[in-house]
Tab-separated table of C-alpha atoms and ligand atoms in Angstrom:
chain	number	residue	atom	x	y	z
A	1	MET	CA	15.604	9.574	-11.870
A	2	SER	CA	14.676	13.256	-11.460
A	3	SER	CA	15.397	15.408	-14.359
A	4	PRO	CA	18.557	17.593	-13.823
A	5	HIS	CA	16.282	20.548	-14.681
A	6	THR	CA	13.839	19.809	-11.812
A	7	ASP	CA	15.985	18.212	-9.153
A	8	VAL	CA	16.967	20.994	-6.839
A	9	SER	CA	18.505	18.603	-4.196
A	10	PRO	CA	22.178	19.582	-5.022
A	11	LEU	CA	21.297	23.232	-4.633
A	12	LEU	CA	19.555	22.645	-1.274
A	13	GLU	CA	22.682	20.512	-0.290
A	14	ALA	CA	25.050	23.124	-1.253
A	15	ALA	CA	23.000	25.626	0.771
A	16	GLY	CA	23.300	23.291	3.812
A	17	HIS	CA	19.752	21.942	3.751
A	18	GLN	CA	18.915	18.250	4.060
A	19	PRO	CA	16.599	17.465	1.134
A	20	LEU	CA	13.474	15.669	2.179
A	21	PRO	CA	14.007	11.900	1.410
A	22	LEU	CA	11.205	11.653	-1.194
A	23	HIS	CA	11.671	15.125	-2.680
A	24	GLY	CA	10.702	15.209	-6.370
A	25	ARG	CA	9.394	11.582	-6.319
A	26	VAL	CA	5.927	10.861	-7.785
A	27	ALA	CA	3.864	8.427	-5.589
A	28	ILE	CA	0.521	6.581	-6.351
A	29	VAL	CA	-1.122	5.423	-3.354
A	30	THR	CA	-4.163	3.134	-3.744
A	31	GLY	CA	-6.633	2.984	-1.093
A	32	GLY	CA	-4.989	6.344	-0.570
A	33	ALA	CA	-8.056	8.264	0.951
A	34	GLY	CA	-8.880	5.873	3.758
A	35	GLY	CA	-7.500	3.873	6.617
A	36	ILE	CA	-3.780	3.123	6.461
A	37	GLY	CA	-3.562	4.418	2.967
A	38	ALA	CA	-4.715	7.859	3.811
A	39	VAL	CA	-1.821	8.121	6.519
A	40	VAL	CA	0.537	6.821	4.035
A	41	SER	CA	-0.496	9.531	1.476
A	42	SER	CA	-0.002	12.207	4.194
A	43	HIS	CA	3.336	10.677	5.213
A	44	LEU	CA	4.759	10.414	1.819
A	45	ALA	CA	3.712	13.999	1.065
A	46	SER	CA	5.385	15.127	4.333
A	47	LEU	CA	8.690	13.404	2.987
A	48	GLY	CA	8.475	15.567	-0.138
A	49	ALA	CA	6.613	13.364	-2.515
A	50	ARG	CA	3.930	14.478	-5.007
A	51	VAL	CA	1.153	11.977	-4.339
A	52	VAL	CA	-1.733	10.534	-6.381
A	53	VAL	CA	-4.325	9.779	-3.788
A	54	SER	CA	-6.241	6.782	-5.552
A	55	TYR	CA	-9.786	6.033	-4.302
A	56	ILE	CA	-12.987	4.437	-5.126
A	57	GLY	CA	-16.412	5.756	-4.172
A	58	ASP	CA	-17.140	9.086	-2.577
A	59	PRO	CA	-14.653	11.693	-4.042
A	60	VAL	CA	-14.987	14.221	-1.149
A	61	PRO	CA	-12.674	12.711	1.418
A	62	ALA	CA	-10.077	11.999	-1.320
A	63	GLU	CA	-10.166	15.496	-2.745
A	64	GLN	CA	-10.097	17.028	0.682
A	65	LEU	CA	-7.155	15.077	1.527
A	66	ALA	CA	-5.394	15.796	-1.682
A	67	ALA	CA	-6.103	19.400	-1.235
A	68	SER	CA	-4.396	19.409	2.371
A	69	LEU	CA	-1.256	17.781	0.899
A	70	ASN	CA	1.299	19.806	-1.011
A	71	GLY	CA	0.694	19.350	-4.653
A	72	ALA	CA	-1.253	16.132	-4.417
A	73	VAL	CA	-4.149	15.074	-6.767
A	74	ALA	CA	-7.174	12.674	-6.243
A	75	VAL	CA	-7.884	9.964	-8.818
A	76	CYS	CA	-10.796	7.482	-8.817
A	77	ALA	CA	-9.872	4.010	-10.004
A	78	ASP	CA	-11.230	0.625	-9.187
A	79	VAL	CA	-8.141	-1.329	-8.772
A	80	SER	CA	-9.887	-4.682	-9.879
A	81	ASP	CA	-10.493	-3.171	-13.290
A	82	ALA	CA	-7.428	-3.305	-15.824
A	83	ALA	CA	-8.567	-0.245	-17.816
A	84	GLN	CA	-9.098	1.968	-14.747
A	85	VAL	CA	-5.645	0.916	-13.435
A	86	GLU	CA	-4.012	1.864	-16.587
A	87	GLY	CA	-6.005	5.053	-16.513
A	88	LEU	CA	-4.776	5.820	-12.957
A	89	PHE	CA	-1.287	5.682	-14.126
A	90	ASP	CA	-2.129	7.796	-17.185
A	91	ALA	CA	-3.719	10.387	-14.851
A	92	ALA	CA	-0.445	10.416	-12.636
A	93	GLU	CA	1.492	11.060	-15.758
A	94	ALA	CA	-0.868	13.783	-16.952
A	95	ALA	CA	-0.624	15.532	-13.348
A	96	PHE	CA	3.104	15.186	-12.690
A	97	GLY	CA	4.905	14.036	-16.018
A	98	PRO	CA	6.165	10.797	-17.334
A	99	GLU	CA	8.376	9.888	-14.265
A	100	ILE	CA	6.299	7.910	-11.757
A	101	HIS	CA	8.718	6.576	-8.888
A	102	ILE	CA	6.447	4.883	-6.255
A	103	LEU	CA	3.526	2.478	-6.168
A	104	VAL	CA	1.933	1.816	-2.698
A	105	ALA	CA	-0.838	-0.751	-3.291
A	106	ALA	CA	-2.890	-0.435	-0.169
A	107	ALA	CA	-6.442	-0.972	-1.436
A	108	GLY	CA	-7.969	-3.941	0.001
A	109	VAL	CA	-11.122	-5.481	1.170
A	110	GLN	CA	-11.962	-7.727	4.078
A	111	ASP	CA	-15.472	-8.919	4.901
A	112	ALA	CA	-16.716	-8.396	8.435
A	113	ALA	CA	-16.636	-12.147	8.937
A	114	TYR	CA	-15.546	-15.127	6.857
A	115	PRO	CA	-16.807	-18.566	7.593
A	116	ALA	CA	-14.657	-21.616	7.682
A	117	ILE	CA	-13.537	-22.820	4.321
A	118	ALA	CA	-16.156	-25.552	4.399
A	119	ASP	CA	-18.780	-22.876	4.406
A	120	THR	CA	-17.238	-20.098	2.201
A	121	GLU	CA	-19.225	-19.388	-0.844
A	122	PRO	CA	-17.329	-19.051	-4.147
A	123	GLU	CA	-18.571	-15.462	-4.485
A	124	GLN	CA	-17.081	-14.432	-1.143
A	125	TRP	CA	-13.633	-16.027	-2.157
A	126	GLU	CA	-13.905	-14.319	-5.493
A	127	ARG	CA	-14.753	-10.875	-4.104
A	128	ALA	CA	-11.658	-10.992	-1.745
A	129	PHE	CA	-9.445	-12.089	-4.714
A	130	ALA	CA	-10.847	-9.400	-7.169
A	131	VAL	CA	-9.563	-6.582	-5.094
A	132	ASN	CA	-6.770	-7.911	-2.968
A	133	ALA	CA	-5.028	-10.341	-5.319
A	134	ARG	CA	-6.172	-9.156	-8.752
A	135	GLY	CA	-6.190	-5.543	-7.839
A	136	THR	CA	-2.745	-5.611	-6.459
A	137	PHE	CA	-1.502	-7.668	-9.457
A	138	LEU	CA	-3.020	-5.069	-11.865
A	139	CYS	CA	-1.352	-2.153	-10.121
A	140	CYS	CA	1.930	-3.914	-9.857
A	141	ARG	CA	1.769	-4.878	-13.591
A	142	GLN	CA	1.404	-1.206	-14.617
A	143	ALA	CA	4.308	-0.162	-12.055
A	144	ALA	CA	6.561	-2.765	-13.553
A	145	ARG	CA	5.956	-1.318	-16.997
A	146	ARG	CA	5.961	2.420	-16.068
A	147	LEU	CA	8.028	3.164	-12.800
A	148	VAL	CA	11.466	4.816	-13.379
A	149	ARG	CA	14.322	2.827	-13.880
A	150	GLY	CA	17.679	3.326	-12.205
A	151	GLY	CA	17.403	3.068	-8.584
A	152	ARG	CA	14.459	5.046	-7.281
A	153	GLY	CA	11.548	2.970	-8.329
A	154	ARG	CA	9.629	1.430	-5.350
A	155	ILE	CA	6.681	-0.816	-5.116
A	156	VAL	CA	5.207	-1.634	-1.753
A	157	THR	CA	2.210	-3.955	-1.432
A	158	PHE	CA	-0.053	-4.817	1.523
A	159	SER	CA	-0.181	-8.303	3.054
A	160	SER	CA	-1.316	-9.165	6.506
A	161	SER	CA	-0.085	-10.725	9.591
A	162	ASN	CA	-2.921	-13.263	9.162
A	163	VAL	CA	-0.677	-14.962	6.510
A	164	ALA	CA	1.616	-15.829	9.353
A	165	SER	CA	-1.004	-16.456	12.008
A	166	LEU	CA	-3.213	-18.557	9.575
A	167	ARG	CA	-6.159	-17.644	11.865
A	168	PRO	CA	-9.102	-20.201	11.193
A	169	GLY	CA	-11.976	-18.504	9.643
A	170	TYR	CA	-10.143	-16.011	7.430
A	171	GLY	CA	-9.326	-18.454	4.731
A	172	ALA	CA	-10.382	-16.417	1.731
A	173	TYR	CA	-8.739	-13.197	2.983
A	174	VAL	CA	-5.535	-14.959	3.995
A	175	ALA	CA	-5.283	-16.770	0.689
A	176	THR	CA	-5.357	-13.308	-1.222
A	177	LYS	CA	-2.660	-12.023	1.018
A	178	ALA	CA	-0.490	-15.093	0.413
A	179	ALA	CA	-0.855	-14.465	-3.058
A	180	VAL	CA	0.269	-10.859	-2.762
A	181	GLU	CA	3.187	-12.004	-0.836
A	182	ALA	CA	4.196	-14.538	-3.418
A	183	MET	CA	3.719	-12.243	-6.319
A	184	THR	CA	5.670	-9.363	-4.657
A	185	LYS	CA	8.663	-11.746	-4.160
A	186	VAL	CA	8.627	-12.943	-7.770
A	187	LEU	CA	8.310	-9.242	-8.976
A	188	ALA	CA	11.186	-8.239	-6.937
A	189	LYS	CA	13.384	-10.808	-8.701
A	190	GLU	CA	11.988	-9.964	-12.120
A	191	LEU	CA	12.734	-6.210	-11.623
A	192	ALA	CA	15.959	-6.673	-9.712
A	193	GLY	CA	18.076	-5.411	-12.670
A	194	THR	CA	16.119	-2.271	-13.223
A	195	GLY	CA	16.674	-0.634	-9.800
A	196	ILE	CA	12.912	-0.950	-8.925
A	197	THR	CA	12.509	-2.687	-5.578
A	198	ALA	CA	9.237	-4.583	-4.610
A	199	ASN	CA	8.360	-5.301	-0.942
A	200	SER	CA	5.259	-6.012	1.020
A	201	VAL	CA	4.167	-4.684	4.408
A	202	ALA	CA	2.250	-7.042	6.617
A	203	PRO	CA	0.399	-5.210	9.334
A	204	GLY	CA	-1.093	-6.777	12.395
A	205	PRO	CA	-4.525	-5.467	13.626
A	206	VAL	CA	-4.654	-1.725	12.885
A	207	ALA	CA	-7.415	0.682	14.070
A	208	THR	CA	-9.077	1.471	10.611
A	209	PRO	CA	-12.730	1.039	9.273
A	210	MET	CA	-11.680	-2.465	7.979
A	211	PHE	CA	-10.658	-3.633	11.405
A	212	TYR	CA	-13.571	-2.211	13.277
A	213	ALA	CA	-16.074	-3.536	10.823
A	214	GLY	CA	-18.472	-5.975	12.468
A	215	LYS	CA	-16.378	-6.057	15.806
A	216	SER	CA	-18.093	-5.423	19.079
A	217	GLU	CA	-16.172	-3.383	21.754
A	218	GLU	CA	-15.397	-6.538	23.672
A	219	ARG	CA	-14.020	-8.184	20.483
A	220	VAL	CA	-11.775	-5.189	19.895
A	221	LYS	CA	-10.595	-5.362	23.562
A	222	ALA	CA	-9.902	-9.118	23.193
A	223	VAL	CA	-7.823	-8.587	20.015
A	224	ALA	CA	-5.899	-5.824	21.864
A	225	SER	CA	-5.200	-8.206	24.717
A	226	GLU	CA	-3.923	-10.876	22.358
A	227	CYS	CA	-1.287	-8.390	21.129
A	228	PRO	CA	2.002	-8.760	23.157
A	229	MET	CA	2.140	-4.900	23.432
A	230	LYS	CA	-1.465	-4.916	24.675
A	231	ARG	CA	-2.677	-2.553	22.083
A	232	ILE	CA	-3.720	-2.786	18.382
A	233	GLY	CA	-1.775	-0.714	15.842
A	234	GLU	CA	-2.448	2.691	14.457
A	235	PRO	CA	-2.035	3.713	10.790
A	236	THR	CA	0.833	5.920	12.026
A	237	ASP	CA	2.713	2.682	13.250
A	238	VAL	CA	2.670	1.587	9.547
A	239	ALA	CA	3.045	4.617	7.387
A	240	PRO	CA	6.670	5.467	8.413
A	241	VAL	CA	7.712	1.820	7.398
A	242	VAL	CA	6.168	2.356	3.925
A	243	GLY	CA	7.937	5.789	3.884
A	244	PHE	CA	11.279	4.070	4.696
A	245	LEU	CA	10.735	1.371	2.044
A	246	CYS	CA	10.203	4.020	-0.493
A	247	SER	CA	13.396	5.989	0.334
A	248	ASP	CA	16.843	5.633	-1.130
A	249	ALA	CA	17.939	4.174	2.264
A	250	ALA	CA	15.944	1.110	1.496
A	251	GLY	CA	17.501	0.519	-1.891
A	252	TRP	CA	18.925	-2.942	-0.905
A	253	ILE	CA	15.808	-4.164	0.729
A	254	ASN	CA	13.995	-6.148	-1.995
A	255	GLY	CA	11.582	-9.039	-2.155
A	256	GLN	CA	10.917	-8.809	1.690
A	257	VAL	CA	7.823	-9.034	3.705
A	258	ILE	CA	8.208	-6.554	6.586
A	259	ARG	CA	5.781	-7.550	9.443
A	260	VAL	CA	4.591	-4.338	11.405
A	261	ASN	CA	2.507	-5.911	14.120
A	262	GLY	CA	4.009	-5.233	17.641
A	263	GLY	CA	5.076	-8.830	17.841
A	264	TYR	CA	1.558	-10.151	17.086
A	265	VAL	CA	2.981	-13.132	15.229
B	301	NAD	P1	-9.688	0.302	4.893
B	301	NAD	O1	-10.924	-0.520	4.569
B	301	NAD	O2	-9.810	1.344	5.929
B	301	NAD	O3	-9.079	0.925	3.604
B	301	NAD	C1	-9.045	0.127	2.347
B	301	NAD	C2	-9.170	1.190	1.156
B	301	NAD	O4	-9.211	0.269	-0.017
B	301	NAD	C3	-10.426	1.965	1.218
B	301	NAD	O5	-10.099	3.219	1.252
B	301	NAD	C4	-11.323	1.487	0.048
B	301	NAD	O6	-12.046	2.514	-0.489
B	301	NAD	C5	-10.107	1.001	-0.925
B	301	NAD	N1	-10.648	-0.065	-1.862
B	301	NAD	C6	-11.564	-1.159	-1.453
B	301	NAD	N2	-11.771	-1.741	-2.766
B	301	NAD	C7	-11.197	-0.919	-3.704
B	301	NAD	C8	-11.184	-1.131	-5.173
B	301	NAD	N3	-11.766	-2.126	-5.717
B	301	NAD	N4	-10.454	-0.245	-5.718
B	301	NAD	C9	-9.884	0.707	-5.242
B	301	NAD	N5	-9.800	0.913	-3.843
B	301	NAD	C10	-10.575	0.097	-3.217
B	301	NAD	O7	-8.532	-0.765	5.276
B	301	NAD	P2	-7.130	-0.471	5.926
B	301	NAD	O8	-7.141	-1.266	7.111
B	301	NAD	O9	-6.553	0.761	5.763
B	301	NAD	O10	-6.305	-1.713	4.936
B	301	NAD	C11	-5.231	-1.228	4.078
B	301	NAD	C12	-4.558	-2.397	3.641
B	301	NAD	O11	-3.943	-3.016	4.755
B	301	NAD	C13	-5.353	-3.380	2.988
B	301	NAD	O12	-4.744	-4.015	1.843
B	301	NAD	C14	-5.652	-4.379	4.192
B	301	NAD	O13	-5.903	-5.720	3.661
B	301	NAD	C15	-4.289	-4.406	4.879
B	301	NAD	N6	-4.375	-4.770	6.334
B	301	NAD	C16	-5.116	-4.101	7.178
B	301	NAD	C17	-5.090	-4.465	8.431
B	301	NAD	C18	-5.929	-3.899	9.489
B	301	NAD	O14	-6.059	-4.367	10.727
B	301	NAD	N7	-6.487	-2.719	9.312
B	301	NAD	C19	-4.322	-5.672	8.889
B	301	NAD	C20	-3.578	-6.296	8.003
B	301	NAD	C21	-3.630	-5.879	6.512
């Protein structure tokens, strides 16, 4: 909950202004500098949140994005590393104070191609699980310990429509996302009494570096033609759904998987 000393919403309302839905909230977005996560970072900031753009690798895009968003900061953290995830939450507190309201766990990996299960090497399975399953778990674990109680805490994880489509050849990736969905639902029940909700967003094919990796132009067109709406999604199709789940209006949506896929499955 915002401190009565920092929450100017009642003053704005009294003056006839509609406060932004996430005014005063602090949001950590993992994978927050690339693909869908970057658009989520921008969208949450446009709704009034102070965003921690969490990234791995090259700091320049993350720092440029954070500098373009009102009051955002960029923090490097490998989500598969427990100490770095703890450090990410510490950095959010150092930047914005002890109240953290929102975790969006968008960081993820998908290899350009996965073989059938029979041909999947344990290392490929483990690489997918390290980031997608373990990384999401580590972030959710910190969020469950540290997000504000009382109704405004929000956790949004990222699954995939492939969990519903069970596309052959994506077994390792699909298994990680099934784990994310199941863990998110358990977390929602565990936290239900605290006023923190936990939901998962499951996009269909979305135009990001992850989607395009290793795909020919023909393959991209083929995927688009498989979509009932005859186009793949854009990050801007997904970010507003995340923004809604983070808002007060979504306070009674809990433990759900929201499929954002143009009817793909
Ligand atoms: P992307 O590859 O464009 O972005 C993923 C981000 O995760 C990158 O910024 C990357 O740096 C970050 N990341 C990777 N490993 C990390 C680690 N160990 N620690 C911290 N950050 C790490 O992919 P995207 O398409 O934007 O994917 C966002 C989420 O949506 C992912 O969880 C992905 O599985 C899911 N998803 C994407 C699609 C799609 O078609 N694009 C479909 C369904 C689900």
